[in-house]
C-alpha atoms as a printed R data frame, in Angstrom:
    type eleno elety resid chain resno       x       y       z
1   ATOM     1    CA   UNK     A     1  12.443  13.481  10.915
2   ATOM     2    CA   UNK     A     2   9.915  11.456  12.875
3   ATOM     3    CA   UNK     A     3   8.379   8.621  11.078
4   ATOM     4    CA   UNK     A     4   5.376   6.851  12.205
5   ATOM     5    CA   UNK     A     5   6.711   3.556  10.716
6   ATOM     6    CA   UNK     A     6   5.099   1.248  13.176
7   ATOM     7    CA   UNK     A     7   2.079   3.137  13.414
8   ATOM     8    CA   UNK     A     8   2.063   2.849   9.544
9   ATOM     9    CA   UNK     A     9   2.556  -0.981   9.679
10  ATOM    10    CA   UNK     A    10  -0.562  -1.027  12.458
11  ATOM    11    CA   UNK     A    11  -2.935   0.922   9.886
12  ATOM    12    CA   UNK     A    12  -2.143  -1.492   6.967
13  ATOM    13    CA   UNK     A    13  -2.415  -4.759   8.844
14  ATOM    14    CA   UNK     A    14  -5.479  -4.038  10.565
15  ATOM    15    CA   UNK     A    15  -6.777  -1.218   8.873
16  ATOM    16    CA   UNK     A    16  -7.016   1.048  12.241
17  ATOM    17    CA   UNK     A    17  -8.528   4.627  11.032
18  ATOM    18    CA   UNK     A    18  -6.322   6.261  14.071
19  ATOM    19    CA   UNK     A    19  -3.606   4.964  13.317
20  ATOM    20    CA   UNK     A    20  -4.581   5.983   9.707
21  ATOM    21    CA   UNK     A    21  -5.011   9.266  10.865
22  ATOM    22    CA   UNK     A    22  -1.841   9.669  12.916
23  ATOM    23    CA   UNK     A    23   0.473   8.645   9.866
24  ATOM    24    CA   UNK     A    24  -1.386  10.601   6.998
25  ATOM    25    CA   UNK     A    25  -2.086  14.017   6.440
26  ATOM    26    CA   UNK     A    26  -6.253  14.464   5.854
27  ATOM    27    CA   UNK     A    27  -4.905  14.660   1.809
28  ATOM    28    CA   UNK     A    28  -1.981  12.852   0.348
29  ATOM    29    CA   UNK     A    29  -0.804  12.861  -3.087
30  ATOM    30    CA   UNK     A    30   0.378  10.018  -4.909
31  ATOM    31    CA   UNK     A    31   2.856  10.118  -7.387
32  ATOM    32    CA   UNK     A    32   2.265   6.887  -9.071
33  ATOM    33    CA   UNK     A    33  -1.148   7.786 -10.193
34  ATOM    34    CA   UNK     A    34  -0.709  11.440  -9.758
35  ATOM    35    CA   UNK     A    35  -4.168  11.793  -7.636
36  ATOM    36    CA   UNK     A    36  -5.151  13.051  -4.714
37  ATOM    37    CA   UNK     A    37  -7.010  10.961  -1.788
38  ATOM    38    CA   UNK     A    38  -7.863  11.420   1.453
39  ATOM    39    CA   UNK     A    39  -7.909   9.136   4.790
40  ATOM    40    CA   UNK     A    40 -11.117   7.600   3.797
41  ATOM    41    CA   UNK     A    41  -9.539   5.975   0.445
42  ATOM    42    CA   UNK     A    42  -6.525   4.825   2.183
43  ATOM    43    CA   UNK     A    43  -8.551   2.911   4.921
44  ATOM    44    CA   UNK     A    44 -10.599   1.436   2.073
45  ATOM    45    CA   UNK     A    45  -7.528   0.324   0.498
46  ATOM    46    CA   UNK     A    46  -6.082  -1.088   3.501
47  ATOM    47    CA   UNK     A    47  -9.863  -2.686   4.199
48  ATOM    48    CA   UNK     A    48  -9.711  -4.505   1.041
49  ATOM    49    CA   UNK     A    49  -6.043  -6.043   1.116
50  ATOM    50    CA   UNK     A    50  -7.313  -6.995   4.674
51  ATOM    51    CA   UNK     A    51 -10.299  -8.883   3.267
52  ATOM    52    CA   UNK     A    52  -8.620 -10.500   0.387
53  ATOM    53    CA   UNK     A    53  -4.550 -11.240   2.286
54  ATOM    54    CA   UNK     A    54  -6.051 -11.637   5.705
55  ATOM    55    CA   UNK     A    55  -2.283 -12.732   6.829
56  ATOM    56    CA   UNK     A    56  -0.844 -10.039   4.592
57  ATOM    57    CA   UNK     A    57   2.297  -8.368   6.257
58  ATOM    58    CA   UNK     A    58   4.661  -5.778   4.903
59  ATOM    59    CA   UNK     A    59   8.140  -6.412   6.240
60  ATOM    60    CA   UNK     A    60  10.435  -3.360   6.006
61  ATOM    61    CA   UNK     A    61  14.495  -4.213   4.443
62  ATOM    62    CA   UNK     A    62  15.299  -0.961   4.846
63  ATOM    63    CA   UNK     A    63  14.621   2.486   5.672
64  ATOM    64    CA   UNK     A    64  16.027   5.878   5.402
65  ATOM    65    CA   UNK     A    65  15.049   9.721   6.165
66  ATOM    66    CA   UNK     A    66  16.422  12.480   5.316
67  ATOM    67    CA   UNK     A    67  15.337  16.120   5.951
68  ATOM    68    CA   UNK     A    68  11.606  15.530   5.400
69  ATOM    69    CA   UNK     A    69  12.239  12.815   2.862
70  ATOM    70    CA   UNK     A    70  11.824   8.485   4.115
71  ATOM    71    CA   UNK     A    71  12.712   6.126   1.523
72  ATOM    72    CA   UNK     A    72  11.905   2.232   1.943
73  ATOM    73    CA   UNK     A    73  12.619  -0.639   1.056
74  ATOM    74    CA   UNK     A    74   9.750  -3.573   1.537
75  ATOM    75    CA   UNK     A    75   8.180  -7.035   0.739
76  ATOM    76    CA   UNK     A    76   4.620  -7.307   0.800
77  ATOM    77    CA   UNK     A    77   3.346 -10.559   1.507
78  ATOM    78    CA   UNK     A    78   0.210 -12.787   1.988
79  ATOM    79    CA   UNK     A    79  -2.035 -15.682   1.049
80  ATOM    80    CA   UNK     A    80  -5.279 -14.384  -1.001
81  ATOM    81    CA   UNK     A    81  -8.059 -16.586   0.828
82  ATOM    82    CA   UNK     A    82 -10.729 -13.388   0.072
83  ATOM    83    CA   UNK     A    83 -12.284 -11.805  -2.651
84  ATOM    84    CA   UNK     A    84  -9.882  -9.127  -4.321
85  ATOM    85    CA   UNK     A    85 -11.382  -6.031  -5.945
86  ATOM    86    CA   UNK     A    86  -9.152  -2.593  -6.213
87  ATOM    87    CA   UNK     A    87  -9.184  -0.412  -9.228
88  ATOM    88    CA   UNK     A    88  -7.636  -2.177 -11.762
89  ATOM    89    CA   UNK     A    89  -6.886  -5.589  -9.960
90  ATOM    90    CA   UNK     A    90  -9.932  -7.886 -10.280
91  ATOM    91    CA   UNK     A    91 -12.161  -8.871  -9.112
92  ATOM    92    CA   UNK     A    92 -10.054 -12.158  -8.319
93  ATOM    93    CA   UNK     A    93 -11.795 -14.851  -6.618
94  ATOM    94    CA   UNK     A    94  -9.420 -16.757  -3.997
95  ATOM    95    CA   UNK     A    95  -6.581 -18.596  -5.775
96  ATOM    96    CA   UNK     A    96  -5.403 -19.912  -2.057
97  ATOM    97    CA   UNK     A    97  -1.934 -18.826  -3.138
98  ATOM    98    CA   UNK     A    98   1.253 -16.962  -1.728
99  ATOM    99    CA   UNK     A    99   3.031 -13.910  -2.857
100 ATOM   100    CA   UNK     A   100   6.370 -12.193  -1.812
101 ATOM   101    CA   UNK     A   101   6.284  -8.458  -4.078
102 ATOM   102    CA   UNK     A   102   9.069  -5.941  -3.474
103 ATOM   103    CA   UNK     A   103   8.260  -2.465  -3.173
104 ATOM   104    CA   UNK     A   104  10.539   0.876  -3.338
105 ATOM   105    CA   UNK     A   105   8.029   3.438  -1.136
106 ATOM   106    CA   UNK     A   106   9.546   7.307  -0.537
107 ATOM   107    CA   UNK     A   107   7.323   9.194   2.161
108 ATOM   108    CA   UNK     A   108   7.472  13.286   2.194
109 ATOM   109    CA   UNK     A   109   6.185  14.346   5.918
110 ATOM   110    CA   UNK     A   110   5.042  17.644   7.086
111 ATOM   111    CA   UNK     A   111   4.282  18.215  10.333
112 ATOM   112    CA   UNK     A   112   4.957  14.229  11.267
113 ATOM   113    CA   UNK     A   113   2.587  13.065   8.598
114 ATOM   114    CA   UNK     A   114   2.744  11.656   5.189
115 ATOM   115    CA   UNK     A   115   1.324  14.544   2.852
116 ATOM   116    CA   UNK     A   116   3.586  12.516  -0.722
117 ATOM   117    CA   UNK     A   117   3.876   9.097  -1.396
118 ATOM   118    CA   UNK     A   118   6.191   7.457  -4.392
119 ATOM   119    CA   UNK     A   119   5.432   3.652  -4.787
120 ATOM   120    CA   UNK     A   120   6.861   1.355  -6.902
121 ATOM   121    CA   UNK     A   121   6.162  -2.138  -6.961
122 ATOM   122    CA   UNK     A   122   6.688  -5.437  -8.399
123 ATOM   123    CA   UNK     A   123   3.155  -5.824  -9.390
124 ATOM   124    CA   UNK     A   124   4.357  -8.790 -12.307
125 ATOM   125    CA   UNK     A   125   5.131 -11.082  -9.461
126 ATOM   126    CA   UNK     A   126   2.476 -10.441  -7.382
127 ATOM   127    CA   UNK     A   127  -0.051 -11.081 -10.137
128 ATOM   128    CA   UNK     A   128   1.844 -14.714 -11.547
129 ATOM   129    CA   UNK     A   129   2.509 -15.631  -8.290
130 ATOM   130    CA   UNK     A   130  -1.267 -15.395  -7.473
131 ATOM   131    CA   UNK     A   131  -2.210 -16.770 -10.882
132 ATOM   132    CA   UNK     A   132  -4.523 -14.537 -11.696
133 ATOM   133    CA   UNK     A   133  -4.879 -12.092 -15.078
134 ATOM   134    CA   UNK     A   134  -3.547  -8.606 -14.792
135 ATOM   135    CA   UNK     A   135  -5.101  -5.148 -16.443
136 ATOM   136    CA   UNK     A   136  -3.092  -2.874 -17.324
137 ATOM   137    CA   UNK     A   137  -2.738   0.135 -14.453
138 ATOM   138    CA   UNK     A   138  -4.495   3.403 -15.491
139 ATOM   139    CA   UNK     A   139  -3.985   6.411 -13.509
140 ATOM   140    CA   UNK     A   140  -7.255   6.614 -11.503
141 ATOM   141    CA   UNK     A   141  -6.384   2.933 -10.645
Protein backbone atom coordinates (compact mmCIF):
# COMPACT_ATOMS: atom_id res chain seq x y z
CA UNK A 1 0.00 0.00 0.00
CA UNK A 2 1.24 3.43 -1.02
CA UNK A 3 1.15 6.02 1.61
CA UNK A 4 1.49 9.61 0.97
CA UNK A 5 3.28 10.09 4.35
CA UNK A 6 5.44 12.96 3.34
CA UNK A 7 2.95 14.50 1.30
CA UNK A 8 0.74 14.21 4.48
CA UNK A 9 3.45 15.87 6.69
CA UNK A 10 3.67 18.83 3.75
CA UNK A 11 -0.27 19.47 4.04
CA UNK A 12 -0.18 19.75 7.89
CA UNK A 13 2.88 21.95 8.22
CA UNK A 14 2.00 24.33 5.68
CA UNK A 15 -1.43 23.71 5.06
CA UNK A 16 -0.88 23.09 1.08
CA UNK A 17 -4.59 22.29 -0.40
CA UNK A 18 -2.67 19.93 -3.14
CA UNK A 19 -1.01 18.27 -1.12
CA UNK A 20 -4.33 18.11 0.87
CA UNK A 21 -5.87 16.85 -2.02
CA UNK A 22 -3.33 14.22 -3.04
CA UNK A 23 -3.44 12.48 0.52
CA UNK A 24 -7.32 12.65 1.16
CA UNK A 25 -10.13 11.34 -0.53
CA UNK A 26 -12.79 14.51 -1.39
CA UNK A 27 -14.74 12.81 2.00
CA UNK A 28 -13.09 11.16 4.92
CA UNK A 29 -14.64 9.76 7.89
CA UNK A 30 -13.42 10.09 11.24
CA UNK A 31 -13.80 7.67 13.75
CA UNK A 32 -13.11 9.70 16.76
CA UNK A 33 -16.01 11.94 16.25
CA UNK A 34 -17.80 9.66 13.93
CA UNK A 35 -18.40 12.62 11.19
CA UNK A 36 -17.87 13.11 7.94
CA UNK A 37 -15.67 16.12 6.37
CA UNK A 38 -14.38 16.97 3.37
CA UNK A 39 -10.93 18.63 2.05
CA UNK A 40 -12.14 22.02 2.88
CA UNK A 41 -12.42 21.17 6.83
CA UNK A 42 -9.17 19.47 6.90
CA UNK A 43 -7.28 22.51 5.34
CA UNK A 44 -9.11 24.68 7.88
CA UNK A 45 -7.89 22.52 10.53
CA UNK A 46 -4.47 22.42 9.36
CA UNK A 47 -4.88 26.52 8.76
CA UNK A 48 -5.61 27.00 12.30
CA UNK A 49 -2.83 24.76 14.06
CA UNK A 50 -0.67 26.75 11.50
CA UNK A 51 -1.81 30.10 12.91
CA UNK A 52 -1.75 29.22 16.51
CA UNK A 53 1.85 26.44 16.49
CA UNK A 54 3.47 28.31 13.67
CA UNK A 55 6.67 25.87 14.38
CA UNK A 56 4.31 22.97 14.96
CA UNK A 57 5.82 19.64 13.51
CA UNK A 58 4.52 16.12 13.69
CA UNK A 59 7.43 13.70 13.90
CA UNK A 60 6.50 10.12 12.93
CA UNK A 61 8.04 7.00 15.67
CA UNK A 62 6.65 4.63 13.71
CA UNK A 63 4.68 3.45 10.92
CA UNK A 64 3.09 0.43 9.56
CA UNK A 65 0.69 -0.72 6.52
CA UNK A 66 -0.89 -3.45 5.96
CA UNK A 67 -3.29 -4.42 3.11
CA UNK A 68 -5.07 -1.05 2.92
CA UNK A 69 -4.63 -0.42 6.61
CA UNK A 70 -1.37 2.39 8.00
CA UNK A 71 -1.06 2.61 11.59
CA UNK A 72 1.23 5.42 13.28
CA UNK A 73 2.82 6.26 15.80
CA UNK A 74 3.55 10.28 16.36
CA UNK A 75 4.45 13.36 18.56
CA UNK A 76 2.93 16.49 17.75
CA UNK A 77 4.78 19.38 18.73
CA UNK A 78 4.94 23.25 18.83
CA UNK A 79 5.07 26.57 20.64
CA UNK A 80 1.43 28.34 20.67
CA UNK A 81 2.58 32.06 19.78
CA UNK A 82 -1.17 32.49 17.87
CA UNK A 83 -4.58 32.63 18.69
CA UNK A 84 -6.11 28.99 19.08
CA UNK A 85 -9.76 28.39 18.20
CA UNK A 86 -10.99 24.66 17.01
CA UNK A 87 -14.21 23.16 18.11
CA UNK A 88 -13.92 22.51 21.49
CA UNK A 89 -10.32 23.93 22.23
CA UNK A 90 -10.57 27.66 23.01
CA UNK A 91 -10.32 30.19 22.09
CA UNK A 92 -6.76 30.29 23.88
CA UNK A 93 -4.89 33.38 23.65
CA UNK A 94 -0.94 32.73 23.30
CA UNK A 95 0.49 31.13 26.46
CA UNK A 96 4.17 31.28 24.61
CA UNK A 97 4.51 27.68 25.72
CA UNK A 98 5.76 24.18 24.37
CA UNK A 99 4.03 20.92 23.97
CA UNK A 100 5.22 17.33 23.03
CA UNK A 101 1.46 15.14 22.64
CA UNK A 102 1.62 11.53 21.45
CA UNK A 103 -0.75 10.38 19.02
CA UNK A 104 -1.83 6.67 17.83
CA UNK A 105 -3.29 7.65 14.01
CA UNK A 106 -4.60 4.38 11.72
CA UNK A 107 -5.19 5.55 7.97
CA UNK A 108 -7.65 3.24 5.65
CA UNK A 109 -6.64 4.18 1.80
CA UNK A 110 -8.53 3.51 -1.28
CA UNK A 111 -7.26 4.22 -4.33
CA UNK A 112 -3.88 5.90 -2.62
CA UNK A 113 -5.94 8.19 -0.48
CA UNK A 114 -7.09 8.42 3.03
CA UNK A 115 -11.01 7.78 2.84
CA UNK A 116 -10.84 6.56 7.37
CA UNK A 117 -8.99 8.07 9.92
CA UNK A 118 -8.68 6.66 13.78
CA UNK A 119 -6.93 9.28 16.07
CA UNK A 120 -6.10 9.07 19.40
CA UNK A 121 -4.30 11.52 21.26
CA UNK A 122 -2.88 12.68 24.39
CA UNK A 123 -4.96 15.72 24.48
CA UNK A 124 -4.32 15.96 28.76
CA UNK A 125 -0.77 16.88 28.05
CA UNK A 126 -1.18 19.00 25.38
CA UNK A 127 -3.70 21.13 27.25
CA UNK A 128 -1.38 21.33 30.91
CA UNK A 129 1.51 21.64 29.06
CA UNK A 130 0.03 24.77 27.32
CA UNK A 131 -1.66 25.89 30.52
CA UNK A 132 -4.67 26.54 29.29
CA UNK A 133 -8.45 25.13 30.44
CA UNK A 134 -9.79 22.18 28.57
CA UNK A 135 -13.71 21.43 27.49
CA UNK A 136 -14.70 18.43 27.40
CA UNK A 137 -14.64 16.86 23.53
CA UNK A 138 -18.16 16.46 22.03
CA UNK A 139 -18.57 14.66 18.89
CA UNK A 140 -19.05 17.52 16.37
CA UNK A 141 -15.81 18.86 18.03
Amino acid sequence: TFFPLAKLDEAFEKGDMAAIEECLAPEVLLHDREVRVDRNWCKDAFDRHIAAFPDHRMLVDHLVAEGDIVAATTRYTGTHLGLFHWGNYGPWEPTGKSFCAREADFFRLAEGKIVEMWIAWDRTTFVRQLGVVDQPPTPQG
